[in-house]
Short mmCIF file of C-alpha atoms in Angstrom, two decimals:
data_model
loop_
_atom_site.label_atom_id
_atom_site.label_comp_id
_atom_site.label_asym_id
_atom_site.label_seq_id
_atom_site.Cartn_x
_atom_site.Cartn_y
_atom_site.Cartn_z
CA UNK B 30 44.49 27.14 37.35
CA UNK B 31 47.38 28.97 38.96
CA UNK B 32 48.20 32.40 37.57
CA UNK B 33 51.01 34.81 38.26
CA UNK B 34 51.38 38.43 37.26
CA UNK B 35 52.76 41.74 38.47
CA UNK B 36 50.21 44.19 39.84
CA UNK B 37 51.38 47.72 40.57
CA UNK B 38 54.94 46.44 40.48
CA UNK B 39 54.42 43.61 42.98
CA UNK B 40 54.42 39.92 42.03
CA UNK B 41 51.09 38.27 42.83
CA UNK B 42 49.63 34.83 42.25
CA UNK B 43 46.34 33.11 42.72
CA UNK B 44 44.13 30.18 41.86
CA UNK B 45 41.35 30.93 39.34
CA UNK B 46 38.77 29.20 37.15
CA UNK B 47 38.87 29.59 33.39
CA UNK B 48 35.88 31.94 33.57
CA UNK B 49 37.26 34.19 36.31
CA UNK B 50 37.30 37.77 35.08
CA UNK B 51 40.44 39.81 35.60
CA UNK B 52 38.41 42.46 37.45
CA UNK B 53 37.13 39.85 39.89
CA UNK B 54 40.63 38.55 40.50
CA UNK B 55 41.78 42.12 41.17
CA UNK B 56 38.88 43.02 43.45
CA UNK B 57 38.13 39.76 45.24
CA UNK B 58 41.46 37.98 45.40
CA UNK B 59 43.84 40.92 45.55
CA UNK B 60 41.36 43.14 47.42
CA UNK B 61 42.18 46.10 45.21
CA UNK B 62 38.70 47.56 45.10
CA UNK B 63 39.58 50.87 43.46
CA UNK B 64 38.83 49.28 40.10
CA UNK B 65 35.05 49.44 39.74
CA UNK B 66 32.50 47.29 37.95
CA UNK B 67 29.86 49.45 36.35
CA UNK B 68 28.10 47.62 33.56
CA UNK B 69 29.98 44.31 33.33
CA UNK B 70 29.33 44.41 29.56
CA UNK B 71 32.34 46.29 28.11
CA UNK B 72 30.43 49.52 27.76
CA UNK B 73 31.14 51.87 30.67
CA UNK B 74 34.89 51.70 31.25
CA UNK B 75 34.74 51.93 35.07
CA UNK B 76 36.93 48.80 35.21
CA UNK B 77 39.67 50.20 32.94
CA UNK B 78 43.20 49.19 34.00
CA UNK B 79 46.52 48.97 32.18
CA UNK B 80 47.71 45.59 30.96
CA UNK B 81 51.27 45.64 29.63
CA UNK B 82 50.91 49.40 29.28
CA UNK B 83 47.67 49.40 27.26
CA UNK B 84 44.21 50.25 28.58
CA UNK B 85 41.84 47.29 28.86
CA UNK B 86 38.41 46.80 30.36
CA UNK B 87 39.14 44.24 33.05
CA UNK B 88 35.55 42.97 33.03
CA UNK B 89 36.22 41.71 29.52
CA UNK B 90 39.59 40.07 30.06
CA UNK B 91 39.92 36.58 31.50
CA UNK B 92 42.21 36.47 34.50
CA UNK B 93 44.13 33.62 32.85
CA UNK B 94 44.82 35.84 29.83
CA UNK B 95 46.78 38.14 32.16
CA UNK B 96 49.23 35.37 33.01
CA UNK B 97 52.67 36.98 33.17
CA UNK B 98 51.33 40.47 32.46
CA UNK B 99 52.27 43.78 34.02
CA UNK B 100 49.06 45.20 35.47
CA UNK B 101 48.53 48.71 36.79
CA UNK B 102 45.36 49.67 38.65
CA UNK B 103 44.24 52.98 40.14
CA UNK B 104 46.02 51.99 43.37
CA UNK B 105 49.27 52.11 41.44
CA UNK B 106 48.78 55.62 40.09
CA UNK B 107 49.91 57.74 43.04
CA UNK B 108 53.45 59.09 43.14
CA UNK B 109 56.09 57.24 45.16
CA UNK B 110 55.64 59.63 48.10
CA UNK B 111 51.92 58.93 48.24
CA UNK B 112 50.86 62.21 46.66
CA UNK B 113 48.42 62.10 43.76
CA UNK B 114 49.68 61.76 40.20
CA UNK B 115 49.36 64.75 37.90
CA UNK B 116 46.24 63.24 36.33
CA UNK B 117 44.60 62.51 39.67
CA UNK B 118 45.43 66.00 40.93
CA UNK B 119 44.02 67.54 37.75
CA UNK B 120 40.73 65.69 38.24
CA UNK B 121 40.52 67.20 41.71
CA UNK B 122 41.57 70.69 40.63
CA UNK B 123 39.19 70.79 37.67
CA UNK B 124 36.27 69.15 39.49
CA UNK B 125 36.42 66.31 37.00
CA UNK B 126 34.19 64.11 39.11
CA UNK B 127 31.01 64.20 41.09
CA UNK B 128 29.97 60.79 42.41
CA UNK B 129 33.39 59.39 41.55
CA UNK B 130 32.28 55.97 40.40
CA UNK B 131 33.71 56.30 36.89
CA UNK B 132 36.81 58.16 38.06
CA UNK B 133 39.27 55.26 38.43
CA UNK B 134 38.53 54.16 34.89
CA UNK B 135 38.65 57.73 33.61
CA UNK B 136 42.04 58.33 35.21
CA UNK B 137 43.43 55.08 33.79
CA UNK B 138 42.11 55.80 30.29
CA UNK B 139 43.26 59.41 30.34
CA UNK B 140 46.71 58.41 31.57
CA UNK B 141 46.98 55.94 28.69
CA UNK B 142 46.02 58.70 26.28
CA UNK B 143 48.82 60.98 27.44
CA UNK B 144 51.34 58.19 26.95
CA UNK B 145 50.27 57.97 23.28
CA UNK B 146 49.54 61.66 22.74
CA UNK B 147 51.25 63.95 25.26
CA UNK B 148 49.30 67.08 24.22
CA UNK B 149 45.92 65.93 22.96
CA UNK B 150 43.38 68.31 21.50
CA UNK B 151 39.91 68.50 22.96
CA UNK B 152 38.60 66.38 20.08
CA UNK B 153 41.30 63.76 20.64
CA UNK B 154 40.44 63.59 24.34
CA UNK B 155 36.75 63.15 23.65
CA UNK B 156 37.43 60.47 21.03
CA UNK B 157 39.77 58.56 23.33
CA UNK B 158 37.35 58.64 26.27
CA UNK B 159 34.44 57.31 24.18
CA UNK B 160 34.54 54.03 26.07
CA UNK B 161 34.32 55.65 29.50
CA UNK B 162 30.88 56.71 30.57
CA UNK B 163 30.18 59.36 33.22
CA UNK B 164 26.58 60.06 34.19
CA UNK B 165 27.31 63.05 36.44
CA UNK B 166 29.67 65.60 35.01
CA UNK B 167 28.65 66.02 31.40
CA UNK B 168 32.35 65.42 30.60
CA UNK B 169 33.41 69.07 30.26
CA UNK B 170 35.45 69.12 33.45
CA UNK B 171 36.89 65.71 32.73
CA UNK B 172 38.17 67.00 29.39
CA UNK B 173 39.58 70.06 31.16
CA UNK B 174 41.30 67.85 33.70
CA UNK B 175 43.04 65.89 30.94
CA UNK B 176 44.07 69.11 29.19
CA UNK B 177 45.38 70.46 32.47
CA UNK B 178 47.28 67.26 33.30
CA UNK B 179 48.95 67.47 29.90
CA UNK B 180 50.22 70.95 30.73
CA UNK B 181 47.81 72.82 28.52
CA UNK B 182 45.99 75.95 29.56
CA UNK B 183 42.36 75.45 30.43
CA UNK B 184 39.62 77.92 31.10
CA UNK B 185 39.43 78.39 34.88
CA UNK B 186 36.68 76.41 36.52
CA UNK B 187 34.03 78.22 38.59
CA UNK B 188 35.18 79.13 42.09
CA UNK B 189 34.73 76.75 44.99
CA UNK H 2 29.22 32.77 32.46
CA UNK H 3 29.49 29.01 32.77
CA UNK H 4 32.91 27.60 33.47
CA UNK H 5 35.03 26.06 30.72
CA UNK H 6 38.40 24.50 30.14
CA UNK H 7 41.02 26.96 28.97
CA UNK H 8 43.95 26.30 26.70
CA UNK H 9 46.59 28.70 25.40
CA UNK H 10 48.59 26.93 22.69
CA UNK H 11 51.78 28.48 21.37
CA UNK H 12 51.51 27.35 17.74
CA UNK H 13 48.84 27.20 15.04
CA UNK H 14 49.29 23.44 14.85
CA UNK H 15 48.61 23.00 18.58
CA UNK H 16 45.61 25.33 18.38
CA UNK H 17 44.05 23.29 15.59
CA UNK H 18 44.57 20.11 17.62
CA UNK H 19 43.12 21.73 20.74
CA UNK H 20 40.02 22.91 18.84
CA UNK H 21 39.13 19.33 17.95
CA UNK H 22 37.63 18.97 21.44
CA UNK H 23 33.84 18.84 21.71
CA UNK H 24 32.26 22.33 21.81
CA UNK H 25 35.60 24.09 21.73
CA UNK H 26 35.74 27.69 20.55
CA UNK H 27 38.59 29.86 19.33
CA UNK H 28 39.24 32.96 21.43
CA UNK H 29 40.93 35.85 19.63
CA UNK H 30 40.72 38.78 22.03
CA UNK H 31 37.25 38.13 23.33
CA UNK H 32 35.76 41.59 22.94
CA UNK H 33 32.70 40.09 21.29
CA UNK H 34 32.95 36.54 22.62
CA UNK H 35 33.14 37.44 26.30
CA UNK H 36 29.97 39.56 26.37
CA UNK H 37 28.30 36.80 24.34
CA UNK H 38 29.38 34.17 26.87
CA UNK H 39 28.26 36.33 29.78
CA UNK H 40 24.80 36.40 28.24
CA UNK H 41 25.07 32.63 27.77
CA UNK H 42 24.47 33.03 24.07
CA UNK H 43 27.69 31.02 23.71
CA UNK H 44 28.46 28.20 26.14
CA UNK H 45 31.68 26.56 24.98
CA UNK H 46 33.07 23.72 27.04
CA UNK H 47 36.57 24.75 26.05
CA UNK H 48 38.11 28.09 25.15
CA UNK H 49 41.24 27.94 23.01
CA UNK H 50 43.06 31.26 23.21
CA UNK H 51 44.95 32.24 20.06
CA UNK H 52 46.55 35.19 21.84
CA UNK H 53 49.73 33.32 22.69
CA UNK H 54 50.57 32.35 19.10
CA UNK H 55 53.46 34.56 18.06
CA UNK H 56 53.37 33.44 14.40
CA UNK H 57 49.86 34.96 14.19
CA UNK H 58 50.93 38.42 15.32
CA UNK H 59 52.25 41.48 13.57
CA UNK H 60 51.94 43.52 10.39
CA UNK H 61 54.24 43.10 7.40
CA UNK H 62 54.39 45.09 4.21
CA UNK H 63 55.34 42.96 1.20
CA UNK H 64 55.38 45.16 -1.88
CA UNK H 65 51.86 46.48 -2.40
CA UNK H 66 50.46 43.79 -0.12
CA UNK H 67 49.92 43.93 3.63
CA UNK H 68 50.02 40.79 5.76
CA UNK H 69 48.28 41.12 9.13
CA UNK H 70 48.48 38.23 11.58
CA UNK H 71 45.09 37.01 12.80
CA UNK H 72 45.93 37.67 16.46
CA UNK H 73 47.03 41.25 15.79
CA UNK H 74 45.10 43.80 17.80
CA UNK H 75 43.30 46.79 16.31
CA UNK H 76 45.68 49.07 18.24
CA UNK H 77 48.68 47.45 16.56
CA UNK H 78 47.12 47.72 13.09
CA UNK H 79 46.32 51.37 13.76
CA UNK H 80 49.93 52.02 14.71
CA UNK H 81 51.70 49.84 12.13
CA UNK H 82 49.69 50.91 9.07
CA UNK H 83 49.64 54.62 9.87
CA UNK H 84 52.05 55.41 7.04
CA UNK H 85 51.71 52.51 4.62
CA UNK H 86 47.91 52.25 4.56
CA UNK H 87 46.40 55.20 6.47
CA UNK H 88 42.78 54.46 5.52
CA UNK H 89 43.04 51.00 7.12
CA UNK H 90 44.85 52.46 10.15
CA UNK H 91 41.97 54.92 10.48
CA UNK H 92 39.43 52.10 10.30
CA UNK H 93 41.28 50.18 13.03
CA UNK H 94 41.56 53.32 15.17
CA UNK H 95 37.81 53.88 15.11
CA UNK H 96 36.71 50.38 16.17
CA UNK H 97 35.06 50.37 19.59
CA UNK H 98 37.21 52.34 22.02
CA UNK H 99 40.88 52.21 23.10
CA UNK H 100 40.31 49.31 25.51
CA UNK H 101 38.56 47.25 22.88
CA UNK H 102 41.35 48.06 20.43
CA UNK H 103 43.94 46.83 22.95
CA UNK H 104 42.39 43.36 22.96
CA UNK H 105 40.24 42.84 19.87
CA UNK H 106 41.90 41.31 16.81
CA UNK H 107 41.42 41.33 13.05
CA UNK H 108 41.19 37.54 12.94
CA UNK H 109 38.40 37.54 15.49
CA UNK H 110 36.55 40.27 13.62
CA UNK H 111 36.57 38.61 10.21
CA UNK H 112 35.84 35.15 11.64
CA UNK H 113 32.82 36.53 13.50
CA UNK H 114 31.61 38.54 10.47
CA UNK H 115 29.22 40.70 12.41
CA UNK H 116 26.96 42.40 9.82
CA UNK H 117 27.99 45.77 11.28
CA UNK H 118 31.70 45.11 11.82
CA UNK H 119 34.34 47.36 10.25
CA UNK H 120 37.03 44.92 9.14
CA UNK H 121 34.86 42.87 6.75
CA UNK H 122 34.26 46.05 4.71
CA UNK H 123 37.92 47.06 4.78
CA UNK H 124 39.07 43.57 3.86
CA UNK H 125 36.57 43.13 1.03
CA UNK H 126 37.36 46.55 -0.44
CA UNK H 127 41.11 45.92 -0.22
CA UNK H 128 40.90 42.78 -2.36
CA UNK H 129 41.65 40.85 0.79
CA UNK H 130 42.47 37.20 1.19
CA UNK H 131 41.73 35.32 4.40
CA UNK H 132 44.54 32.95 5.35
CA UNK H 133 43.58 29.98 7.50
CA UNK H 134 45.45 27.05 8.95
CA UNK H 135 44.60 25.04 5.81
CA UNK H 136 43.98 27.37 2.83
CA UNK H 137 43.59 30.88 1.46
CA UNK H 138 40.10 32.22 0.72
CA UNK H 139 39.42 35.45 -1.21
CA UNK H 140 37.28 37.87 0.83
CA UNK H 141 34.63 37.70 -1.92
CA UNK H 142 34.10 34.03 -1.09
CA UNK H 143 34.85 34.21 2.62
CA UNK H 144 32.04 36.48 3.80
CA UNK H 145 28.83 34.54 3.20
CA UNK H 146 26.15 36.37 5.15
CA UNK H 147 25.26 37.57 8.62
CA UNK H 148 27.77 35.92 10.98
CA UNK H 149 28.42 33.37 8.19
CA UNK H 150 31.83 32.68 6.68
CA UNK H 151 33.56 30.00 4.63
CA UNK H 152 35.27 28.72 7.80
CA UNK H 153 34.90 25.02 8.48
CA UNK H 154 34.61 23.46 11.91
CA UNK H 155 37.79 24.12 13.86
CA UNK H 156 39.38 26.22 11.10
CA UNK H 157 41.39 29.23 12.30
CA UNK H 158 41.95 32.59 10.59
CA UNK H 159 45.72 32.87 10.88
CA UNK H 160 46.17 36.05 8.83
CA UNK H 161 44.50 38.56 6.55
CA UNK H 162 46.22 39.81 3.41
CA UNK H 163 45.21 43.02 1.66
CA UNK H 164 46.24 44.99 -1.39
CA UNK H 165 47.13 48.59 -0.63
CA UNK H 166 45.09 50.83 -2.95
CA UNK H 167 46.19 54.12 -4.48
CA UNK H 168 43.53 56.00 -2.56
CA UNK H 169 41.01 54.87 0.03
CA UNK H 170 38.74 56.06 2.80
CA UNK H 171 36.38 54.51 5.31
CA UNK H 172 33.28 56.61 5.92
CA UNK H 173 31.38 55.42 8.98
CA UNK H 174 28.03 56.60 10.25
CA UNK H 175 27.92 55.31 13.80
CA UNK H 176 24.97 54.08 15.77
CA UNK H 177 25.66 56.28 18.79
CA UNK H 178 24.83 53.75 21.52
CA UNK H 179 26.80 50.75 20.27
CA UNK H 180 29.29 52.80 18.20
CA UNK H 181 29.16 50.08 15.59
CA UNK H 182 28.47 51.35 12.09
CA UNK H 183 24.80 51.97 11.39
CA UNK H 184 26.10 51.96 7.85
CA UNK H 185 29.68 52.39 6.72
CA UNK H 186 31.41 52.29 3.36
CA UNK H 187 35.02 51.52 2.48
CA UNK H 188 36.08 52.85 -0.91
CA UNK H 189 39.41 51.69 -2.40
CA UNK H 190 40.77 52.95 -5.72
CA UNK H 191 43.29 50.70 -7.46
CA UNK H 192 45.08 51.37 -10.74
CA UNK H 193 42.72 48.97 -12.52
CA UNK H 194 39.44 49.54 -10.72
CA UNK H 195 37.52 50.64 -7.66
CA UNK H 196 35.97 48.63 -4.87
CA UNK H 197 33.09 49.82 -2.71
CA UNK H 198 32.29 47.62 0.32
CA UNK H 199 29.32 48.31 2.56
CA UNK H 200 28.78 47.14 6.15
CA UNK H 201 25.92 47.63 8.58
CA UNK H 202 23.25 47.82 5.90
CA UNK H 203 22.43 44.40 4.52
CA UNK H 204 20.75 41.41 6.14
CA UNK H 205 23.37 39.43 4.24
CA UNK H 206 26.28 41.20 5.92
CA UNK H 207 29.07 42.99 4.09
CA UNK H 208 28.57 43.45 0.32
CA UNK H 209 30.04 45.23 -2.68
CA UNK H 210 28.02 47.96 -4.35
CA UNK H 211 28.83 47.01 -7.92
CA UNK H 212 27.02 49.92 -9.63
CA UNK H 213 29.11 52.41 -7.67
CA UNK H 214 32.29 50.47 -8.43
CA UNK H 215 31.60 50.67 -12.15
CA UNK H 216 30.74 54.36 -12.04
CA UNK H 217 33.79 55.20 -9.95
CA UNK H 218 36.11 53.14 -12.12
CA UNK H 219 35.36 55.42 -15.06
CA UNK H 220 35.26 58.61 -12.98
CA UNK H 221 36.54 58.66 -9.41
CA UNK H 222 34.39 61.52 -8.25
CA UNK H 223 31.54 61.91 -5.76
CA UNK H 224 29.44 63.25 -8.62
CA UNK H 225 29.61 59.85 -10.31
CA UNK H 226 27.91 58.36 -7.24
CA UNK H 227 25.35 61.14 -7.10
CA UNK H 228 24.12 60.17 -10.57
CA UNK H 229 23.35 56.60 -9.42
CA UNK H 230 20.01 55.39 -8.14
CA UNK H 231 19.94 54.74 -4.38
CA UNK H 232 20.40 50.99 -3.79
CA UNK H 233 17.27 48.98 -3.06
CA UNK H 234 16.56 49.05 0.67
CA UNK H 235 13.84 46.41 0.67
CA UNK H 236 16.13 43.70 1.99
CA UNK H 237 18.28 45.92 4.16
CA UNK H 238 18.32 45.80 7.95
CA UNK H 239 15.31 47.52 9.49
CA UNK H 240 15.38 48.11 13.24
CA UNK H 241 14.64 50.82 15.77
CA UNK H 242 17.80 52.65 14.73
CA UNK H 243 16.85 53.00 11.09
CA UNK H 244 14.70 51.52 8.34
CA UNK H 245 16.04 49.66 5.35
CA UNK H 246 15.26 52.68 3.17
CA UNK H 247 17.23 54.91 5.54
CA UNK H 248 20.22 52.58 5.43
CA UNK H 249 20.01 52.46 1.63
CA UNK H 250 20.10 56.24 1.61
CA UNK H 251 23.12 56.15 3.93
CA UNK H 252 24.95 53.77 1.58
CA UNK H 253 24.92 56.43 -1.10
CA UNK H 254 25.74 59.30 1.25
CA UNK H 255 28.64 57.48 2.89
CA UNK H 256 30.00 56.35 -0.47
CA UNK H 257 30.07 59.95 -1.65
CA UNK H 258 31.78 61.04 1.55
CA UNK H 259 34.35 58.26 1.28
CA UNK H 260 35.17 59.19 -2.32
CA UNK H 261 35.44 62.87 -1.45
CA UNK H 262 37.81 62.11 1.44
CA UNK H 263 39.89 59.43 -0.29
#
């Protein structure tokens, strides 16, 4: 089947089977490998992208279901001049990652949260990120990064 | 997963026709179906997506009744019912996680009737009616046991209708790994009675706790529940997460919490 969609603002097309997962189309056909596959079972959130503005786990969306959709991946998050987005910068500033495997999904989910709730409380952040699993950080610095990206004061993180 | 033919009809009529194919399955968001297919527990030869059917989408308030299209996502229900039926919006906003809520639909949830799903409890408590391509079935008759419903071969849930109660709350005790309810209770108080629907506890899927309904209809107070005997846990789900007796205990606790918060 032929599919067409917009990914990070660019029109793309490809030939897929009915069973092709959106994440595989993104990684293998489009070669956008910033979107990660962690569990492949809708649990971990490493493959989170935006589909028509809403967060989805791309391992649990058929590529054909994205026909005509507006897709944004982690590669589309940087500012126009190539600098990191506020959310990405906050993850760096707050040490919101260690191994980094979950980070693309975390950034996509957290960015979606701020679109819905510009100044989320700590509890709202933790509730929203329930579907994104990190096995390194213990989440505290991720939560701080989201608070920081939303312009809220956060307790300073230990010195470098 | 094994490959399959894929169809995305634009009308209910076309979807019904498409589902007549051998081993065809309706796809309504896929947040349960896709993991099931990956594990090869489902191997349909044809997937008929209902996600392109506009007449099955949206939320409409008609007097004291809410009409929710079968292909309406949890995220949309959460947003659209925030003011008119906040307890149901809260239920929708606590299903899975934001990504699941972006894709999963109410029609898919009630048609699947997972014994630990949230919507069957909310629908049953809200005096719901399941609308299909060929008839309307009261929730009391629709949910028939674990993963069992009144749906016939190829029948599609096109909408769910609910009555908006005076007061309601959904109290959910989550199983922390799956985040499905270990046991959850939806309490809905109407002018002429109370409904108490329980999910996650029974081997027979969602059920109404009639003793609590009677007690709460005469006195809508957590104390009225406290005076009741704990329901019989002998036939409740027993697994590594909790025994039947534990779930029975949770039924009472969550009912009290739901009443207190309603």
